[in-house]
Short mmCIF file of C-alpha atoms and ligand atoms in Angstrom, two decimals:
data_model
loop_
_atom_site.label_atom_id
_atom_site.label_comp_id
_atom_site.label_asym_id
_atom_site.label_seq_id
_atom_site.Cartn_x
_atom_site.Cartn_y
_atom_site.Cartn_z
CA MET A 1 86.28 11.13 160.40
CA SER A 2 85.04 8.15 158.32
CA ASP A 3 84.27 4.53 159.21
CA GLN A 4 87.31 3.42 157.26
CA ARG A 5 90.29 2.14 159.24
CA VAL A 6 93.82 1.24 158.18
CA VAL A 7 95.47 -1.40 160.32
CA ILE A 8 99.20 -1.29 160.80
CA THR A 9 101.11 -4.11 162.40
CA ASP A 10 104.51 -3.97 164.03
CA GLU A 11 106.06 -7.24 162.95
CA SER A 12 108.67 -7.13 165.72
CA SER A 13 106.12 -7.01 168.56
CA GLY A 14 103.12 -8.44 166.73
CA LYS A 15 101.04 -5.51 168.00
CA SER A 16 98.49 -3.91 165.68
CA LEU A 17 96.79 -0.54 165.63
CA GLU A 18 93.70 0.59 163.76
CA LEU A 19 94.29 4.05 162.37
CA PRO A 20 91.12 6.08 161.68
CA VAL A 21 90.88 7.61 158.21
CA ILE A 22 89.91 11.27 158.05
CA LYS A 23 88.08 12.21 154.87
CA GLY A 24 87.61 15.86 154.04
CA THR A 25 84.95 17.04 151.61
CA GLU A 26 87.63 16.75 148.90
CA GLY A 27 91.22 15.62 148.65
CA GLU A 28 93.19 12.58 149.70
CA PRO A 29 92.13 10.45 152.68
CA THR A 30 94.42 11.08 155.66
CA LEU A 31 95.50 8.74 158.45
CA GLN A 32 94.99 9.93 162.01
CA ILE A 33 98.26 8.81 163.63
CA LYS A 34 97.91 10.42 167.05
CA ALA A 35 97.72 7.06 168.91
CA LEU A 36 100.88 5.70 167.24
CA PRO A 37 103.47 6.73 169.87
CA SER A 38 101.37 5.70 172.86
CA THR A 39 100.22 2.39 171.31
CA LEU A 40 103.12 1.14 169.21
CA GLY A 41 105.88 3.42 170.49
CA TYR A 42 106.68 5.03 167.13
CA PHE A 43 106.78 8.57 165.86
CA THR A 44 106.63 9.33 162.14
CA TYR A 45 109.41 10.97 160.13
CA ASP A 46 108.39 13.42 157.39
CA PRO A 47 110.92 16.20 156.78
CA GLY A 48 109.38 19.14 154.95
CA PHE A 49 105.91 17.75 155.77
CA THR A 50 105.54 16.26 152.29
CA ALA A 51 102.96 13.73 153.52
CA THR A 52 101.58 15.37 156.63
CA ALA A 53 98.43 17.43 157.16
CA SER A 54 98.94 19.85 160.04
CA CYS A 55 95.32 20.90 160.46
CA THR A 56 91.83 20.67 159.04
CA SER A 57 90.71 23.78 157.20
CA LYS A 58 87.65 25.05 155.34
CA ILE A 59 89.40 27.91 153.56
CA THR A 60 91.32 26.82 150.46
CA PHE A 61 91.37 23.62 148.44
CA ILE A 62 94.15 22.64 146.06
CA ASP A 63 94.33 19.55 143.89
CA GLY A 64 97.91 19.72 142.69
CA GLY A 65 97.49 16.82 140.26
CA LYS A 66 94.52 18.40 138.49
CA GLY A 67 95.72 22.01 138.78
CA ILE A 68 92.72 23.07 140.90
CA LEU A 69 92.67 26.01 143.31
CA ARG A 70 89.49 27.09 145.09
CA TYR A 71 88.84 29.64 147.81
CA ARG A 72 85.90 28.54 150.02
CA GLY A 73 84.79 26.31 147.13
CA TYR A 74 84.92 28.98 144.41
CA PRO A 75 87.35 28.26 141.52
CA ILE A 76 90.20 30.75 141.23
CA GLU A 77 89.36 31.20 137.53
CA GLN A 78 85.87 32.50 138.40
CA LEU A 79 87.05 34.71 141.25
CA SER A 80 89.81 36.27 139.17
CA GLU A 81 87.39 37.00 136.34
CA LYS A 82 84.33 38.14 138.29
CA SER A 83 85.33 39.22 141.78
CA ASN A 84 87.67 41.80 143.28
CA PHE A 85 90.31 41.65 145.99
CA LEU A 86 88.26 43.02 148.89
CA GLU A 87 85.35 40.73 148.05
CA VAL A 88 87.78 37.80 148.00
CA ALA A 89 89.18 38.99 151.33
CA PHE A 90 85.67 38.93 152.83
CA LEU A 91 85.10 35.48 151.37
CA LEU A 92 88.34 34.08 152.80
CA LEU A 93 87.73 35.65 156.21
CA THR A 94 84.08 34.72 156.62
CA GLY A 95 83.42 31.75 154.33
CA GLU A 96 80.78 33.42 152.14
CA LEU A 97 80.62 36.04 149.41
CA PRO A 98 79.27 39.31 150.82
CA THR A 99 75.83 40.74 150.11
CA SER A 100 75.90 44.31 148.81
CA ALA A 101 75.29 45.67 152.33
CA GLU A 102 78.12 43.51 153.68
CA THR A 103 80.39 44.68 150.85
CA GLU A 104 79.73 48.29 151.77
CA ASP A 105 80.34 47.68 155.49
CA PHE A 106 83.50 45.69 154.88
CA GLU A 107 84.97 48.26 152.50
CA GLU A 108 84.17 50.99 154.99
CA ASP A 109 85.77 49.01 157.80
CA ILE A 110 88.96 48.36 155.86
CA THR A 111 89.12 51.96 154.65
CA TYR A 112 88.67 53.22 158.22
CA HIS A 113 91.84 51.44 159.34
CA THR A 114 94.20 52.41 156.50
CA MET A 115 96.20 54.98 158.45
CA ILE A 116 99.16 53.97 160.57
CA HIS A 117 100.23 55.52 163.86
CA GLU A 118 102.49 58.50 163.13
CA LYS A 119 105.16 57.00 165.37
CA LEU A 120 105.35 54.04 162.99
CA ASN A 121 106.71 56.44 160.37
CA THR A 122 109.40 57.42 162.87
CA PHE A 123 110.17 53.75 163.35
CA ILE A 124 110.43 53.25 159.56
CA SER A 125 112.72 56.25 159.21
CA GLY A 126 115.18 54.53 161.56
CA PHE A 127 116.02 51.93 158.90
CA HIS A 128 118.96 52.44 156.61
CA TYR A 129 117.75 53.77 153.24
CA ASP A 130 118.82 50.60 151.42
CA ALA A 131 117.35 48.09 153.88
CA HIS A 132 115.52 45.31 152.05
CA PRO A 133 111.80 46.16 152.24
CA MET A 134 110.93 42.61 153.36
CA ALA A 135 113.24 43.08 156.37
CA MET A 136 111.48 46.37 157.08
CA MET A 137 108.03 44.80 156.64
CA ALA A 138 108.81 41.99 159.10
CA GLY A 139 110.05 44.53 161.66
CA VAL A 140 107.27 47.07 161.19
CA VAL A 141 104.42 44.54 161.15
CA GLY A 142 105.86 42.88 164.28
CA SER A 143 105.92 46.30 165.91
CA LEU A 144 102.16 46.70 165.35
CA ALA A 145 101.84 44.48 168.43
CA ALA A 146 103.29 47.40 170.38
CA PHE A 147 101.05 50.02 168.73
CA TYR A 148 97.69 48.26 168.59
CA HIS A 149 97.57 46.22 171.79
CA ASP A 150 94.41 48.00 172.84
CA LYS A 151 91.29 46.05 171.92
CA LEU A 152 93.24 42.83 171.69
CA ASP A 153 91.74 40.39 174.09
CA MET A 154 92.64 37.20 172.25
CA GLU A 155 89.62 35.43 173.75
CA ASN A 156 87.26 37.96 172.17
CA PRO A 157 86.23 37.08 168.55
CA ALA A 158 85.41 40.73 167.76
CA HIS A 159 88.89 41.80 168.88
CA ARG A 160 90.50 39.07 166.78
CA LEU A 161 88.53 40.14 163.71
CA LEU A 162 89.51 43.76 164.29
CA ALA A 163 93.21 42.79 164.40
CA ALA A 164 92.72 40.87 161.12
CA LYS A 165 91.03 43.85 159.45
CA ARG A 166 93.67 46.23 160.73
CA MET A 167 96.39 44.16 159.11
CA ILE A 168 94.58 43.93 155.76
CA ALA A 169 93.99 47.71 155.86
CA LYS A 170 97.44 48.81 157.00
CA MET A 171 99.66 46.49 154.99
CA PRO A 172 99.59 48.63 151.77
CA THR A 173 100.23 51.78 153.84
CA ILE A 174 103.25 50.16 155.53
CA ALA A 175 104.54 48.73 152.24
CA ALA A 176 104.35 52.13 150.51
CA ALA A 177 105.97 53.83 153.52
CA CYS A 178 108.90 51.39 153.34
CA TYR A 179 109.33 52.14 149.64
CA ARG A 180 109.14 55.91 150.14
CA HIS A 181 111.72 55.72 152.89
CA HIS A 182 114.07 54.01 150.45
CA MET A 183 113.36 56.67 147.81
CA GLY A 184 113.69 59.54 150.27
CA TRP A 185 110.15 60.74 149.49
CA PRO A 186 107.83 62.38 152.03
CA THR A 187 105.09 60.35 153.68
CA ALA A 188 102.00 59.75 151.55
CA TYR A 189 98.86 59.29 153.61
CA PRO A 190 96.10 56.94 152.43
CA LYS A 191 93.42 58.62 150.32
CA ASN A 192 90.24 56.94 151.42
CA SER A 193 88.31 58.17 148.40
CA LEU A 194 90.24 55.61 146.33
CA ASN A 195 89.70 51.86 146.34
CA TYR A 196 92.16 49.40 147.89
CA THR A 197 94.55 48.96 144.95
CA GLU A 198 94.23 52.55 143.68
CA ARG A 199 95.02 53.83 147.16
CA PHE A 200 98.07 51.63 147.35
CA LEU A 201 99.38 52.81 143.97
CA ASP A 202 98.75 56.42 144.96
CA MET A 203 100.74 55.94 148.19
CA MET A 204 103.53 54.25 146.25
CA PHE A 205 104.00 56.70 143.43
CA SER A 206 102.46 60.09 144.14
CA VAL A 207 104.85 62.93 144.92
CA PRO A 208 103.89 66.40 146.17
CA ALA A 209 105.51 68.12 143.20
CA GLU A 210 103.31 66.56 140.53
CA LYS A 211 99.76 65.44 139.96
CA TYR A 212 99.49 61.68 140.04
CA GLU A 213 96.64 59.80 138.40
CA VAL A 214 96.34 56.11 139.13
CA SER A 215 96.43 54.08 135.94
CA PRO A 216 93.26 51.96 135.66
CA VAL A 217 95.31 49.26 133.90
CA ALA A 218 97.69 49.12 136.84
CA ALA A 219 94.90 49.13 139.45
CA LYS A 220 93.10 46.29 137.63
CA ALA A 221 96.29 44.26 137.28
CA PHE A 222 97.10 44.66 140.98
CA ASP A 223 93.61 43.61 141.95
CA LEU A 224 94.03 40.43 139.92
CA LEU A 225 97.50 39.69 141.29
CA PHE A 226 96.26 40.24 144.84
CA ILE A 227 93.35 37.82 144.27
CA LEU A 228 95.72 35.16 142.92
CA HIS A 229 98.09 35.51 145.86
CA ALA A 230 95.47 35.87 148.60
CA ASP A 231 95.68 32.34 150.01
CA HIS A 232 97.25 28.99 149.23
CA GLU A 233 96.35 26.71 152.14
CA GLN A 234 99.20 25.41 154.33
CA ASN A 235 102.22 26.82 152.45
CA ALA A 236 105.42 27.65 154.37
CA SER A 237 104.47 31.18 155.43
CA THR A 238 100.89 30.28 156.39
CA SER A 239 102.12 27.27 158.37
CA THR A 240 104.54 29.64 160.09
CA VAL A 241 101.71 32.00 161.00
CA ARG A 242 99.69 29.06 162.36
CA LEU A 243 102.66 27.65 164.28
CA VAL A 244 103.50 30.97 165.92
CA GLY A 245 99.80 31.60 166.53
CA SER A 246 99.44 28.18 168.20
CA THR A 247 101.62 29.44 171.06
CA GLY A 248 99.01 32.12 171.80
CA ALA A 249 101.32 34.81 170.40
CA ASN A 250 99.91 38.12 169.25
CA PRO A 251 98.55 38.01 165.64
CA TYR A 252 100.82 40.85 164.53
CA ALA A 253 103.84 38.84 165.71
CA SER A 254 102.48 35.74 163.96
CA VAL A 255 102.05 37.61 160.66
CA ALA A 256 105.53 39.17 161.00
CA ALA A 257 106.88 35.61 161.20
CA GLY A 258 104.87 34.74 158.08
CA ILE A 259 106.47 37.68 156.25
CA SER A 260 109.91 36.34 157.15
CA ALA A 261 109.01 32.88 155.84
CA LEU A 262 107.62 34.36 152.64
CA TRP A 263 110.84 36.22 151.91
CA GLY A 264 112.80 33.04 151.09
CA PRO A 265 113.55 32.46 147.38
CA ALA A 266 112.00 28.97 147.55
CA HIS A 267 108.71 30.68 148.49
CA GLY A 268 107.54 34.27 147.83
CA GLY A 269 111.05 35.55 147.19
CA ALA A 270 110.92 33.60 143.92
CA ASN A 271 109.30 36.51 142.02
CA GLU A 272 112.37 38.68 142.67
CA ALA A 273 114.68 35.73 142.01
CA VAL A 274 113.00 35.06 138.62
CA LEU A 275 113.92 38.49 137.28
CA ASN A 276 117.45 38.23 138.69
CA MET A 277 117.72 34.89 136.89
CA LEU A 278 116.37 36.30 133.60
CA ASP A 279 118.95 39.09 133.88
CA GLU A 280 121.66 36.53 134.48
CA ILE A 281 120.58 34.52 131.43
CA GLY A 282 120.67 37.79 129.53
CA ASP A 283 119.95 36.54 126.04
CA ILE A 284 117.70 33.97 124.37
CA SER A 285 120.78 32.23 122.98
CA ARG A 286 121.84 31.34 126.55
CA VAL A 287 118.53 29.74 127.63
CA GLY A 288 119.71 26.20 126.77
CA LEU A 289 122.85 26.69 128.83
CA PHE A 290 120.83 27.62 131.92
CA VAL A 291 118.35 24.79 131.43
CA ASP A 292 121.38 22.45 131.40
CA LYS A 293 122.69 24.08 134.58
CA ALA A 294 119.32 23.52 136.27
CA LYS A 295 119.47 19.83 135.34
CA ASP A 296 123.04 19.37 136.57
CA LYS A 297 122.97 17.69 140.01
CA ASN A 298 126.38 19.21 140.81
CA ASP A 299 125.19 22.73 140.11
CA PRO A 300 123.03 24.40 142.81
CA PHE A 301 121.28 26.52 140.13
CA ARG A 302 117.51 25.99 139.87
CA LEU A 303 115.13 27.53 137.40
CA MET A 304 113.39 30.06 139.62
CA GLY A 305 109.64 30.19 139.08
CA PHE A 306 109.55 26.50 138.16
CA GLY A 307 108.24 23.68 140.31
CA HIS A 308 105.86 23.60 143.21
CA ARG A 309 105.46 21.39 146.25
CA VAL A 310 101.79 20.76 145.55
CA TYR A 311 101.16 21.46 141.86
CA LYS A 312 102.41 18.58 139.79
CA ASN A 313 100.37 19.89 136.90
CA TYR A 314 100.18 23.48 135.65
CA ASP A 315 99.76 26.03 138.46
CA PRO A 316 96.28 27.45 137.63
CA ARG A 317 97.38 30.88 138.87
CA ALA A 318 100.26 30.79 136.37
CA SER A 319 97.86 30.33 133.41
CA ILE A 320 95.80 33.35 134.52
CA ILE A 321 98.82 35.51 135.23
CA ARG A 322 100.54 34.55 131.97
CA ALA A 323 97.58 35.88 129.99
CA ALA A 324 97.45 38.97 132.21
CA ALA A 325 101.15 39.65 131.64
CA TYR A 326 100.57 39.82 127.89
CA GLU A 327 97.49 42.02 128.35
CA VAL A 328 99.27 44.44 130.68
CA LEU A 329 102.27 44.78 128.37
CA GLU A 330 99.94 45.35 125.43
CA GLU A 331 97.69 47.85 127.23
CA LEU A 332 100.67 49.80 128.51
CA GLY A 333 102.20 49.66 125.05
CA ALA A 334 105.32 48.29 126.70
CA SER A 335 107.48 45.54 125.32
CA ASP A 336 109.92 43.78 127.55
CA PRO A 337 112.75 41.65 126.21
CA LEU A 338 112.63 39.78 129.52
CA MET A 339 109.13 38.58 128.56
CA ASP A 340 110.51 37.11 125.31
CA LEU A 341 113.30 35.48 127.29
CA ALA A 342 110.80 34.10 129.82
CA MET A 343 108.66 32.65 127.01
CA GLU A 344 111.64 30.94 125.43
CA LEU A 345 112.70 29.54 128.80
CA GLU A 346 109.18 28.27 129.40
CA ARG A 347 109.05 26.70 125.92
CA ILE A 348 112.36 24.87 126.25
CA ALA A 349 111.75 23.72 129.83
CA LEU A 350 108.26 22.42 129.03
CA GLU A 351 109.68 20.26 126.24
CA ASP A 352 112.65 19.04 128.24
CA GLU A 353 112.46 15.48 129.56
CA TYR A 354 113.95 16.43 132.96
CA PHE A 355 111.24 19.02 133.62
CA VAL A 356 108.47 16.90 132.07
CA THR A 357 109.24 13.76 134.09
CA LYS A 358 109.66 15.71 137.33
CA LYS A 359 106.43 17.59 136.57
CA LEU A 360 108.13 20.97 136.92
CA TYR A 361 105.88 23.66 135.46
CA PRO A 362 106.07 27.45 135.72
CA ASN A 363 104.49 28.63 138.97
CA VAL A 364 102.65 31.88 139.72
CA ASP A 365 105.88 33.73 140.40
CA PHE A 366 107.36 33.00 137.02
CA TYR A 367 105.18 35.74 135.51
CA SER A 368 104.23 38.03 138.39
CA GLY A 369 107.61 39.79 138.41
CA ILE A 370 107.24 40.65 134.73
CA ILE A 371 103.90 42.37 135.41
CA TYR A 372 105.24 44.16 138.49
CA LYS A 373 108.20 45.37 136.48
CA ALA A 374 105.92 46.68 133.71
CA LEU A 375 103.88 48.51 136.36
CA GLY A 376 106.96 50.24 137.73
CA ILE A 377 107.37 48.25 140.94
CA PRO A 378 111.04 47.96 141.87
CA ARG A 379 112.39 44.44 142.10
CA SER A 380 113.07 44.48 145.82
CA MET A 381 109.37 45.29 146.38
CA PHE A 382 108.02 42.27 144.43
CA THR A 383 107.78 39.99 147.46
CA VAL A 384 106.20 42.83 149.43
CA MET A 385 103.36 42.84 146.86
CA PHE A 386 102.88 39.15 147.57
CA ALA A 387 102.88 39.86 151.32
CA ILE A 388 100.11 42.48 150.99
CA ALA A 389 97.88 39.96 149.24
CA ARG A 390 98.81 36.97 151.40
CA THR A 391 98.01 38.91 154.58
CA VAL A 392 94.37 38.05 153.84
CA GLY A 393 95.20 34.34 153.81
CA TRP A 394 97.40 34.57 156.90
CA VAL A 395 94.79 36.32 159.00
CA SER A 396 91.97 34.07 157.73
CA GLN A 397 93.95 30.97 158.63
CA TRP A 398 94.93 32.48 161.98
CA LEU A 399 91.28 33.29 162.75
CA GLU A 400 90.22 29.76 161.77
CA GLN A 401 92.86 28.28 164.06
CA GLU A 402 91.82 30.54 166.94
CA GLU A 403 88.24 29.34 166.52
CA THR A 404 89.28 25.67 166.70
CA PRO A 405 90.84 24.23 169.85
CA THR A 406 94.42 23.66 168.67
CA PRO A 407 97.38 22.31 170.61
CA ILE A 408 100.67 24.17 170.40
CA GLY A 409 102.51 23.14 167.22
CA ARG A 410 105.46 21.11 168.37
CA PRO A 411 107.01 18.62 165.92
CA ARG A 412 109.27 15.80 167.11
CA GLN A 413 112.69 14.85 165.76
CA VAL A 414 114.86 11.85 165.08
CA TYR A 415 117.93 12.52 167.20
CA ASP A 416 121.05 11.22 165.49
CA GLY A 417 123.68 13.13 167.44
CA GLN A 418 126.12 11.87 170.05
CA PRO A 419 124.89 9.37 172.63
CA ALA A 420 125.32 10.30 176.31
CA ARG A 421 128.91 11.12 177.24
CA ASP A 422 130.73 12.73 180.15
CA TYR A 423 131.97 16.31 180.20
CA VAL A 424 135.69 16.66 179.47
CA SER A 425 137.57 19.51 181.09
CA VAL A 426 139.30 21.96 178.76
CA GLU A 427 142.83 20.74 179.69
CA SER A 428 141.98 17.21 178.59
CA ARG A 429 140.36 18.02 175.20
N1 ACO B 501 114.81 23.72 138.77
C1 ACO B 501 115.45 22.54 138.59
N2 ACO B 501 115.15 21.40 139.25
C2 ACO B 501 114.14 21.47 140.14
C3 ACO B 501 113.41 22.65 140.38
C4 ACO B 501 113.78 23.81 139.65
N3 ACO B 501 113.12 24.95 139.83
N4 ACO B 501 112.46 22.41 141.31
C5 ACO B 501 112.59 21.13 141.66
N5 ACO B 501 113.60 20.53 140.95
C6 ACO B 501 114.01 19.13 141.01
C7 ACO B 501 114.81 18.86 142.28
O1 ACO B 501 116.18 18.99 142.06
C8 ACO B 501 114.41 17.44 142.59
O2 ACO B 501 115.15 16.57 141.76
P1 ACO B 501 115.55 15.10 142.29
O3 ACO B 501 114.26 14.38 142.51
O4 ACO B 501 116.35 14.55 141.16
O5 ACO B 501 116.33 15.30 143.55
C9 ACO B 501 112.94 17.34 142.14
O6 ACO B 501 112.80 18.35 141.13
C10 ACO B 501 111.93 17.62 143.25
O7 ACO B 501 112.29 18.85 143.87
P2 ACO B 501 112.11 19.15 145.40
O8 ACO B 501 113.02 20.28 145.79
O9 ACO B 501 112.24 17.88 146.18
O10 ACO B 501 110.61 19.61 145.43
P3 ACO B 501 109.93 20.43 146.58
O11 ACO B 501 108.49 20.13 146.49
O12 ACO B 501 110.62 20.18 147.88
O13 ACO B 501 110.24 21.95 146.18
C11 ACO B 501 110.09 24.11 145.27
C12 ACO B 501 109.35 22.80 145.57
C13 ACO B 501 110.78 24.62 146.54
C14 ACO B 501 109.07 25.17 144.84
C15 ACO B 501 111.13 23.87 144.16
O14 ACO B 501 110.48 23.40 143.00
C16 ACO B 501 111.96 25.12 143.84
O15 ACO B 501 112.97 25.37 144.52
N6 ACO B 501 111.54 25.91 142.80
C17 ACO B 501 112.22 27.14 142.49
C18 ACO B 501 111.80 28.24 143.45
C19 ACO B 501 110.41 28.75 143.20
O16 ACO B 501 110.00 29.03 142.09
N7 ACO B 501 109.64 28.91 144.30
C20 ACO B 501 108.29 29.43 144.27
C21 ACO B 501 107.30 28.40 144.67
S1 ACO B 501 105.67 29.00 144.43
C22 ACO B 501 105.39 30.04 145.71
O17 ACO B 501 105.90 29.93 146.80
C23 ACO B 501 104.45 31.09 145.43
#
């Protein structure tokens, strides 16, 4: 809280109210409006929360105008160049980079929890083979509440941290199990001699009939993608996790809700939608046509992978991932006509007045699908990759909320339905 106050006056009643201004360490000043209903009798209306902060947080800072993203103060550019996913996970969870002893302990802890209860595999096998993996993920992660309810006294910080670590550890195992169920492959158990991303790739792609060696290029690329997707402050899925968590619900149930929110094409589902869109465009000669469709108010088509609620300048993750996409394609010796198409789409859209004036730039998901495709990840699994990484953000934000006294999240509404009326019996309707 600062000393600054903003006074608002209701001209109809002549009453005034001094609203305190909350100033974080960085970012826009924010009005504390809690006293508004009780003092002036007004609520505020902000659909989509475009102007509303739902919490205070010390985890991630974004300046959308300047294209800045920092985890616990560290710029994403530095973390993606110098750190690794598990170190970033420790940072997001605890607030500080680990010492070497802490790194060792944390890696051991996460590795210890990589296996899933055998009965979970039975649960997974109950899904139809062509179930969307995000539907399976939401169901299976929600069901963890039924498997790991021991050691979950929500009032106990050590129990909460254990639940958080369990989710970070088990998410790749569950994701790979969902994929293998779809493929009809036998269960692959986590090999704890491998690191986090290598282990995940091994569980995804190894088959008993052949020797499988994890590609270092793929493991490195996944580590980078996981760092970039690890947290993004109060986005739709994280806000969902916080909202569900604010009811006192089990963390596994809260994260399952986050997975459901992430699945939408306006959020994490965009990476899958980008490739579907590139397929639909089909050829460089048709890029202009689709840019025109995106600009047409009467056409629901949007350029997937473009625009962001917060970034009104280049998404810093997109710059990193764009360079990585080229590197991965080059290192794998793969060329992808979809990459050429994506580049042409980016070029035309970035020059187009509609996109320029609305500040619509490619976001992180414009390129991530291209890398996942090059690494052999099937399209329906793209958003699952995002979910594995974002689990770290979800559980960090959930832990932070649990440590701060937080009221249940309960927005208000502007009711514009029917006024009071009397029931009419069916004969008289
Ligand atoms: N293509 C064409 N026009 C667009 C696009 C787009 N991708 N995105 C926004 N616009 C236009 C809107 O039509 C609107 O125009 P108007 O002012 O004339 O009505 C204006 O830009 C503002 O758009 P909003 O939808 O109001 O912006 P909002 O902040 O609510 O939405 C969102 C952000 C959902 C990301 C949007 O840009 C979008 O749908 N993008 C495509 C989906 C996508 O890539 N999602 C991934 C987001 S990143 C992530 O979750 C990891």
